[in-house]
Amino acid sequence: GIQVEQSPPDLILQEGANSTLRCNFSDSVNNLQWFHQNPWGQLINLFYIPSGTKQNGRLSATTVATERYSLLYISSSQTTDSGVYFCAVESAVGAGSYQLTFGKGTKLSVIP
Amino acid sequence: DAGVIQSPRHEVTEMGQEVTLRCKPISGHNSLFWYRQTMMRGLELLIYFNNNVPIDDSGMPEDRFSAKMPNASFSTLKIQPSEPRDSAVYFCASTLTSTYEQYFGPGTRLTVT
């Protein structure tokens, strides 16, 4: 099946700093989503971005499907950004399965 | 608009007992997914339904696990008998298949002692 690798596994930031999280995947994808799992365990949709660039406030994401990677940018980080960020993809092989494969996540800690 | 609803939020049970987890998807969504999250294995798909029909249950770990979706607004995941290694957070997610984007419920934290 499709492989999803996220880097870095852990990241500690000073409040106000910027960061880039990366997601590499091994096959063509129909679906790519970024999620934030907050300290209470809730999985929150950030972006649905199988290709292109999107922005939402301090967050933005870019997926270069031809090169099989996606980036999540966090600018002016806040303590509320802490948690685990997951990249999840649906392989284009066997299209229509709608099954997401998750990476292991990047654990972000923003310190005041 | 209400999101995906799961109950109970927490469940503590003894080994050998039956456990039933419940999920109400977002109204109008036609696909529903059950995931399990553990420290060791991360987030893994157990089973998914499309238009109430189970499509792929290859992720269900054992025959002790079963899932049903009797109608478009309700699904259950049952474990019988439960074992300590079933302890995990179980998430339900739903999507409208024309849009792909999956939305997750708050999860059920299951502890089997």
PDB file of C-alpha atoms in Angstrom:
ATOM      1  CA  GLY A   1       0.000   0.000   0.000  1.00  0.00           C
ATOM      2  CA  ILE A   2       0.892   3.654  -0.117  1.00  0.00           C
ATOM      3  CA  GLN A   3       3.566   4.865   2.292  1.00  0.00           C
ATOM      4  CA  VAL A   4       3.345   8.212   4.089  1.00  0.00           C
ATOM      5  CA  GLU A   5       6.327   9.722   5.837  1.00  0.00           C
ATOM      6  CA  GLN A   6       6.216  12.893   7.887  1.00  0.00           C
ATOM      7  CA  SER A   7       9.079  14.993   9.115  1.00  0.00           C
ATOM      8  CA  PRO A   8      10.243  16.074  11.547  1.00  0.00           C
ATOM      9  CA  PRO A   9       8.738  13.675  14.095  1.00  0.00           C
ATOM     10  CA  ASP A  10       9.079  16.251  16.858  1.00  0.00           C
ATOM     11  CA  LEU A  11       9.378  20.021  16.781  1.00  0.00           C
ATOM     12  CA  ILE A  12       9.732  22.550  19.572  1.00  0.00           C
ATOM     13  CA  LEU A  13       9.130  26.199  18.752  1.00  0.00           C
ATOM     14  CA  GLN A  14       9.257  29.452  20.595  1.00  0.00           C
ATOM     15  CA  GLU A  15       5.969  31.301  20.374  1.00  0.00           C
ATOM     16  CA  GLY A  16       5.993  33.572  17.341  1.00  0.00           C
ATOM     17  CA  ALA A  17       8.316  31.387  15.277  1.00  0.00           C
ATOM     18  CA  ASN A  18       7.484  29.930  11.873  1.00  0.00           C
ATOM     19  CA  SER A  19       7.720  26.275  10.887  1.00  0.00           C
ATOM     20  CA  THR A  20       7.361  23.918   7.946  1.00  0.00           C
ATOM     21  CA  LEU A  21       6.116  20.358   8.242  1.00  0.00           C
ATOM     22  CA  ARG A  22       6.651  17.918   5.424  1.00  0.00           C
ATOM     23  CA  CYS A  23       4.719  14.900   4.142  1.00  0.00           C
ATOM     24  CA  ASN A  24       6.151  12.543   1.519  1.00  0.00           C
ATOM     25  CA  PHE A  25       4.037   9.871  -0.108  1.00  0.00           C
ATOM     26  CA  SER A  26       4.968   6.962  -2.316  1.00  0.00           C
ATOM     27  CA  ASP A  27       2.201   6.926  -4.961  1.00  0.00           C
ATOM     28  CA  SER A  28      -0.169   9.211  -6.789  1.00  0.00           C
ATOM     29  CA  VAL A  29      -3.020  10.393  -4.605  1.00  0.00           C
ATOM     30  CA  ASN A  30      -6.654  11.366  -5.033  1.00  0.00           C
ATOM     31  CA  ASN A  31      -6.957  12.882  -1.609  1.00  0.00           C
ATOM     32  CA  LEU A  32      -4.564  14.503   0.805  1.00  0.00           C
ATOM     33  CA  GLN A  33      -5.642  16.027   4.072  1.00  0.00           C
ATOM     34  CA  TRP A  34      -3.831  17.706   6.926  1.00  0.00           C
ATOM     35  CA  PHE A  35      -5.228  17.277  10.425  1.00  0.00           C
ATOM     36  CA  HIS A  36      -4.368  18.767  13.784  1.00  0.00           C
ATOM     37  CA  GLN A  37      -4.891  16.511  16.780  1.00  0.00           C
ATOM     38  CA  ASN A  38      -5.203  18.807  19.760  1.00  0.00           C
ATOM     39  CA  PRO A  39      -4.141  17.865  23.304  1.00  0.00           C
ATOM     40  CA  TRP A  40      -7.695  16.651  23.974  1.00  0.00           C
ATOM     41  CA  GLY A  41      -7.441  14.141  21.145  1.00  0.00           C
ATOM     42  CA  GLN A  42      -9.808  15.782  18.677  1.00  0.00           C
ATOM     43  CA  LEU A  43      -8.813  15.454  15.012  1.00  0.00           C
ATOM     44  CA  ILE A  44      -9.462  18.758  13.298  1.00  0.00           C
ATOM     45  CA  ASN A  45      -9.458  19.209   9.551  1.00  0.00           C
ATOM     46  CA  LEU A  46      -6.958  21.804   8.423  1.00  0.00           C
ATOM     47  CA  PHE A  47      -6.787  21.362   4.679  1.00  0.00           C
ATOM     48  CA  TYR A  48      -8.044  19.143   1.918  1.00  0.00           C
ATOM     49  CA  ILE A  49      -5.264  19.626  -0.625  1.00  0.00           C
ATOM     50  CA  PRO A  50      -4.512  16.896  -3.188  1.00  0.00           C
ATOM     51  CA  SER A  51      -2.708  19.546  -5.246  1.00  0.00           C
ATOM     52  CA  GLY A  52      -1.986  23.262  -5.247  1.00  0.00           C
ATOM     53  CA  THR A  53      -1.810  25.784  -2.438  1.00  0.00           C
ATOM     54  CA  LYS A  54      -4.325  26.899   0.160  1.00  0.00           C
ATOM     55  CA  GLN A  55      -4.185  29.360   3.005  1.00  0.00           C
ATOM     56  CA  ASN A  56      -6.259  29.734   6.139  1.00  0.00           C
ATOM     57  CA  GLY A  57      -5.105  32.466   8.476  1.00  0.00           C
ATOM     58  CA  ARG A  58      -1.646  31.671   9.811  1.00  0.00           C
ATOM     59  CA  LEU A  59      -1.663  28.254   8.190  1.00  0.00           C
ATOM     60  CA  SER A  60      -1.009  27.400   4.593  1.00  0.00           C
ATOM     61  CA  ALA A  61      -0.363  24.195   2.695  1.00  0.00           C
ATOM     62  CA  THR A  62       1.148  23.268  -0.628  1.00  0.00           C
ATOM     63  CA  THR A  63       1.002  19.911  -2.371  1.00  0.00           C
ATOM     64  CA  VAL A  64       3.230  19.132  -5.339  1.00  0.00           C
ATOM     65  CA  ALA A  65       1.516  15.986  -6.528  1.00  0.00           C
ATOM     66  CA  THR A  66       4.007  15.276  -9.332  1.00  0.00           C
ATOM     67  CA  GLU A  67       6.835  15.195  -6.806  1.00  0.00           C
ATOM     68  CA  ARG A  68       4.765  13.400  -4.152  1.00  0.00           C
ATOM     69  CA  TYR A  69       5.062  15.743  -1.242  1.00  0.00           C
ATOM     70  CA  SER A  70       3.058  18.246   0.727  1.00  0.00           C
ATOM     71  CA  LEU A  71       4.125  21.028   3.068  1.00  0.00           C
ATOM     72  CA  LEU A  72       2.255  22.632   5.937  1.00  0.00           C
ATOM     73  CA  TYR A  73       3.406  26.093   6.961  1.00  0.00           C
ATOM     74  CA  ILE A  74       2.647  27.563  10.358  1.00  0.00           C
ATOM     75  CA  SER A  75       3.498  31.218  10.783  1.00  0.00           C
ATOM     76  CA  SER A  76       3.672  33.234  14.015  1.00  0.00           C
ATOM     77  CA  SER A  77       3.074  30.080  16.056  1.00  0.00           C
ATOM     78  CA  GLN A  78       0.939  30.207  19.197  1.00  0.00           C
ATOM     79  CA  THR A  79       0.744  27.852  22.151  1.00  0.00           C
ATOM     80  CA  THR A  80      -2.655  26.727  20.894  1.00  0.00           C
ATOM     81  CA  ASP A  81      -0.920  25.313  17.812  1.00  0.00           C
ATOM     82  CA  SER A  82       0.612  22.590  19.982  1.00  0.00           C
ATOM     83  CA  GLY A  83      -0.434  19.048  19.235  1.00  0.00           C
ATOM     84  CA  VAL A  84       0.187  16.461  16.557  1.00  0.00           C
ATOM     85  CA  TYR A  85      -0.140  17.247  12.871  1.00  0.00           C
ATOM     86  CA  PHE A  86      -1.092  14.372  10.618  1.00  0.00           C
ATOM     87  CA  CYS A  87      -0.919  14.040   6.882  1.00  0.00           C
ATOM     88  CA  ALA A  88      -3.335  11.486   5.411  1.00  0.00           C
ATOM     89  CA  VAL A  89      -3.605  10.355   1.813  1.00  0.00           C
ATOM     90  CA  GLU A  90      -5.826   8.252  -0.387  1.00  0.00           C
ATOM     91  CA  SER A  91      -3.948   6.382  -3.060  1.00  0.00           C
ATOM     92  CA  ALA A  92      -5.067   6.920  -6.643  1.00  0.00           C
ATOM     93  CA  VAL A  93      -4.428   3.222  -7.211  1.00  0.00           C
ATOM     94  CA  GLY A  94      -7.792   1.559  -6.863  1.00  0.00           C
ATOM     95  CA  ALA A  95      -9.419   4.960  -7.083  1.00  0.00           C
ATOM     96  CA  GLY A  96     -12.706   5.374  -5.303  1.00  0.00           C
ATOM     97  CA  SER A  97     -11.790   3.506  -2.139  1.00  0.00           C
ATOM     98  CA  TYR A  98     -11.825   6.714  -0.045  1.00  0.00           C
ATOM     99  CA  GLN A  99      -9.481   5.028   2.429  1.00  0.00           C
ATOM    100  CA  LEU A 100      -7.052   7.381   4.116  1.00  0.00           C
ATOM    101  CA  THR A 101      -3.579   6.209   5.116  1.00  0.00           C
ATOM    102  CA  PHE A 102      -2.100   8.310   7.896  1.00  0.00           C
ATOM    103  CA  GLY A 103       1.487   9.260   8.520  1.00  0.00           C
ATOM    104  CA  LYS A 104       2.924   8.948  12.010  1.00  0.00           C
ATOM    105  CA  GLY A 105       2.545  12.665  12.607  1.00  0.00           C
ATOM    106  CA  THR A 106       4.684  15.597  13.695  1.00  0.00           C
ATOM    107  CA  LYS A 107       4.396  16.465  17.368  1.00  0.00           C
ATOM    108  CA  LEU A 108       4.610  20.235  17.746  1.00  0.00           C
ATOM    109  CA  SER A 109       5.214  21.942  21.061  1.00  0.00           C
ATOM    110  CA  VAL A 110       5.014  25.742  21.132  1.00  0.00           C
ATOM    111  CA  ILE A 111       6.498  27.241  24.267  1.00  0.00           C
ATOM    112  CA  PRO A 112       5.762  30.762  25.550  1.00  0.00           C
TER     113      PRO A 112
ATOM    114  CA  ASP B   1     -24.450  21.903  11.653  1.00  0.00           C
ATOM    115  CA  ALA B   2     -23.592  19.059  14.022  1.00  0.00           C
ATOM    116  CA  GLY B   3     -20.411  17.174  13.335  1.00  0.00           C
ATOM    117  CA  VAL B   4     -19.836  13.450  13.704  1.00  0.00           C
ATOM    118  CA  ILE B   5     -21.191  12.272  17.031  1.00  0.00           C
ATOM    119  CA  GLN B   6     -19.733   9.357  18.955  1.00  0.00           C
ATOM    120  CA  SER B   7     -20.786   7.703  22.185  1.00  0.00           C
ATOM    121  CA  PRO B   8     -19.693   6.939  24.750  1.00  0.00           C
ATOM    122  CA  ARG B   9     -16.699   9.252  24.992  1.00  0.00           C
ATOM    123  CA  HIS B  10     -15.035   7.003  27.522  1.00  0.00           C
ATOM    124  CA  GLU B  11     -15.567   3.334  28.230  1.00  0.00           C
ATOM    125  CA  VAL B  12     -13.887   1.233  30.874  1.00  0.00           C
ATOM    126  CA  THR B  13     -14.699  -2.454  30.910  1.00  0.00           C
ATOM    127  CA  GLU B  14     -13.329  -5.740  32.095  1.00  0.00           C
ATOM    128  CA  MET B  15     -11.759  -8.328  29.864  1.00  0.00           C
ATOM    129  CA  GLY B  16     -14.353 -10.630  28.358  1.00  0.00           C
ATOM    130  CA  GLN B  17     -17.164  -8.095  28.346  1.00  0.00           C
ATOM    131  CA  GLU B  18     -18.966  -6.936  25.236  1.00  0.00           C
ATOM    132  CA  VAL B  19     -18.356  -3.350  24.154  1.00  0.00           C
ATOM    133  CA  THR B  20     -20.490  -1.369  21.715  1.00  0.00           C
ATOM    134  CA  LEU B  21     -19.353   1.945  20.278  1.00  0.00           C
ATOM    135  CA  ARG B  22     -21.774   4.199  18.452  1.00  0.00           C
ATOM    136  CA  CYS B  23     -21.494   6.762  15.705  1.00  0.00           C
ATOM    137  CA  LYS B  24     -23.801   9.215  14.008  1.00  0.00           C
ATOM    138  CA  PRO B  25     -22.293  10.611  10.802  1.00  0.00           C
ATOM    139  CA  ILE B  26     -22.836  14.099   9.446  1.00  0.00           C
ATOM    140  CA  SER B  27     -26.255  14.331   7.853  1.00  0.00           C
ATOM    141  CA  GLY B  28     -26.055  13.776   4.102  1.00  0.00           C
ATOM    142  CA  HIS B  29     -22.690  12.047   4.152  1.00  0.00           C
ATOM    143  CA  ASN B  30     -22.735   8.695   2.414  1.00  0.00           C
ATOM    144  CA  SER B  31     -19.514   7.084   3.583  1.00  0.00           C
ATOM    145  CA  LEU B  32     -18.539   6.178   7.123  1.00  0.00           C
ATOM    146  CA  PHE B  33     -15.204   4.990   8.486  1.00  0.00           C
ATOM    147  CA  TRP B  34     -14.065   3.419  11.751  1.00  0.00           C
ATOM    148  CA  TYR B  35     -10.442   4.017  12.803  1.00  0.00           C
ATOM    149  CA  ARG B  36      -8.406   2.939  15.793  1.00  0.00           C
ATOM    150  CA  GLN B  37      -5.536   4.919  17.276  1.00  0.00           C
ATOM    151  CA  THR B  38      -2.837   3.430  19.484  1.00  0.00           C
ATOM    152  CA  MET B  39       0.630   4.599  20.384  1.00  0.00           C
ATOM    153  CA  MET B  40       2.178   1.567  18.753  1.00  0.00           C
ATOM    154  CA  ARG B  41       0.277   1.502  15.463  1.00  0.00           C
ATOM    155  CA  GLY B  42      -0.937   5.060  15.049  1.00  0.00           C
ATOM    156  CA  LEU B  43      -4.209   5.642  13.198  1.00  0.00           C
ATOM    157  CA  GLU B  44      -5.432   2.653  11.253  1.00  0.00           C
ATOM    158  CA  LEU B  45      -8.612   2.071   9.285  1.00  0.00           C
ATOM    159  CA  LEU B  46     -10.757  -0.793  10.552  1.00  0.00           C
ATOM    160  CA  ILE B  47     -13.727  -0.761   8.190  1.00  0.00           C
ATOM    161  CA  TYR B  48     -15.652   1.577   5.950  1.00  0.00           C
ATOM    162  CA  PHE B  49     -19.197   1.732   4.624  1.00  0.00           C
ATOM    163  CA  ASN B  50     -20.530   3.323   1.479  1.00  0.00           C
ATOM    164  CA  ASN B  51     -24.287   3.926   1.343  1.00  0.00           C
ATOM    165  CA  ASN B  52     -24.634   1.733   4.458  1.00  0.00           C
ATOM    166  CA  VAL B  53     -22.886  -1.233   2.826  1.00  0.00           C
ATOM    167  CA  PRO B  54     -19.565  -2.498   4.232  1.00  0.00           C
ATOM    168  CA  ILE B  55     -16.993  -2.110   1.463  1.00  0.00           C
ATOM    169  CA  ASP B  56     -13.698  -3.099   3.060  1.00  0.00           C
ATOM    170  CA  ASP B  57     -13.277  -4.716   6.466  1.00  0.00           C
ATOM    171  CA  SER B  58      -9.731  -5.942   5.908  1.00  0.00           C
ATOM    172  CA  GLY B  59      -8.538  -3.744   8.766  1.00  0.00           C
ATOM    173  CA  MET B  60     -10.742  -5.429  11.340  1.00  0.00           C
ATOM    174  CA  PRO B  61      -8.230  -7.180  13.569  1.00  0.00           C
ATOM    175  CA  GLU B  62     -10.174 -10.290  14.521  1.00  0.00           C
ATOM    176  CA  ASP B  63     -13.547 -11.955  14.438  1.00  0.00           C
ATOM    177  CA  ARG B  64     -14.169 -10.447  17.839  1.00  0.00           C
ATOM    178  CA  PHE B  65     -14.754  -7.158  16.025  1.00  0.00           C
ATOM    179  CA  SER B  66     -17.918  -6.488  14.054  1.00  0.00           C
ATOM    180  CA  ALA B  67     -19.514  -3.358  12.619  1.00  0.00           C
ATOM    181  CA  LYS B  68     -22.957  -2.534  11.332  1.00  0.00           C
ATOM    182  CA  MET B  69     -24.662   0.370   9.664  1.00  0.00           C
ATOM    183  CA  PRO B  70     -28.413  -0.281   9.741  1.00  0.00           C
ATOM    184  CA  ASN B  71     -29.242   3.131   8.279  1.00  0.00           C
ATOM    185  CA  ALA B  72     -27.598   6.277   6.963  1.00  0.00           C
ATOM    186  CA  SER B  73     -27.503   7.962  10.353  1.00  0.00           C
ATOM    187  CA  PHE B  74     -26.153   5.280  12.664  1.00  0.00           C
ATOM    188  CA  SER B  75     -23.310   2.803  12.928  1.00  0.00           C
ATOM    189  CA  THR B  76     -21.969   0.539  15.659  1.00  0.00           C
ATOM    190  CA  LEU B  77     -18.631  -1.114  16.278  1.00  0.00           C
ATOM    191  CA  LYS B  78     -18.841  -4.086  18.610  1.00  0.00           C
ATOM    192  CA  ILE B  79     -16.065  -5.990  20.340  1.00  0.00           C
ATOM    193  CA  GLN B  80     -16.967  -9.313  21.907  1.00  0.00           C
ATOM    194  CA  PRO B  81     -15.240 -10.492  23.980  1.00  0.00           C
ATOM    195  CA  SER B  82     -13.002  -7.533  24.709  1.00  0.00           C
ATOM    196  CA  GLU B  83      -9.318  -7.945  25.587  1.00  0.00           C
ATOM    197  CA  PRO B  84      -6.798  -5.552  27.177  1.00  0.00           C
ATOM    198  CA  ARG B  85      -5.008  -5.151  23.826  1.00  0.00           C
ATOM    199  CA  ASP B  86      -8.184  -3.589  22.416  1.00  0.00           C
ATOM    200  CA  SER B  87      -7.572  -0.539  24.583  1.00  0.00           C
ATOM    201  CA  ALA B  88      -7.310   2.417  22.210  1.00  0.00           C
ATOM    202  CA  VAL B  89      -9.143   5.469  20.952  1.00  0.00           C
ATOM    203  CA  TYR B  90     -11.738   4.569  18.338  1.00  0.00           C
ATOM    204  CA  PHE B  91     -12.694   7.250  15.848  1.00  0.00           C
ATOM    205  CA  CYS B  92     -15.588   7.427  13.458  1.00  0.00           C
ATOM    206  CA  ALA B  93     -15.380   9.629  10.377  1.00  0.00           C
ATOM    207  CA  SER B  94     -17.748  10.447   7.559  1.00  0.00           C
ATOM    208  CA  THR B  95     -17.525  11.969   4.105  1.00  0.00           C
ATOM    209  CA  LEU B  96     -19.576  12.886   1.111  1.00  0.00           C
ATOM    210  CA  THR B  97     -17.896  10.774  -1.524  1.00  0.00           C
ATOM    211  CA  SER B  98     -18.121  13.480  -4.154  1.00  0.00           C
ATOM    212  CA  THR B  99     -15.874  15.707  -2.058  1.00  0.00           C
ATOM    213  CA  TYR B 100     -13.491  13.190  -0.402  1.00  0.00           C
ATOM    214  CA  GLU B 101     -12.857  15.299   2.689  1.00  0.00           C
ATOM    215  CA  GLN B 102     -13.288  13.208   5.847  1.00  0.00           C
ATOM    216  CA  TYR B 103     -14.579  14.631   9.111  1.00  0.00           C
ATOM    217  CA  PHE B 104     -13.804  12.920  12.394  1.00  0.00           C
ATOM    218  CA  GLY B 105     -15.813  12.506  15.540  1.00  0.00           C
ATOM    219  CA  PRO B 106     -14.346  13.164  19.000  1.00  0.00           C
ATOM    220  CA  GLY B 107     -13.463   9.507  19.511  1.00  0.00           C
ATOM    221  CA  THR B 108     -14.212   6.914  22.186  1.00  0.00           C
ATOM    222  CA  ARG B 109     -11.399   6.108  24.585  1.00  0.00           C
ATOM    223  CA  LEU B 110     -11.712   2.421  25.435  1.00  0.00           C
ATOM    224  CA  THR B 111      -9.892   0.871  28.352  1.00  0.00           C
ATOM    225  CA  VAL B 112     -10.131  -2.873  28.880  1.00  0.00           C
ATOM    226  CA  THR B 113      -8.789  -4.071  32.216  1.00  0.00           C
TER     227      THR B 113
END
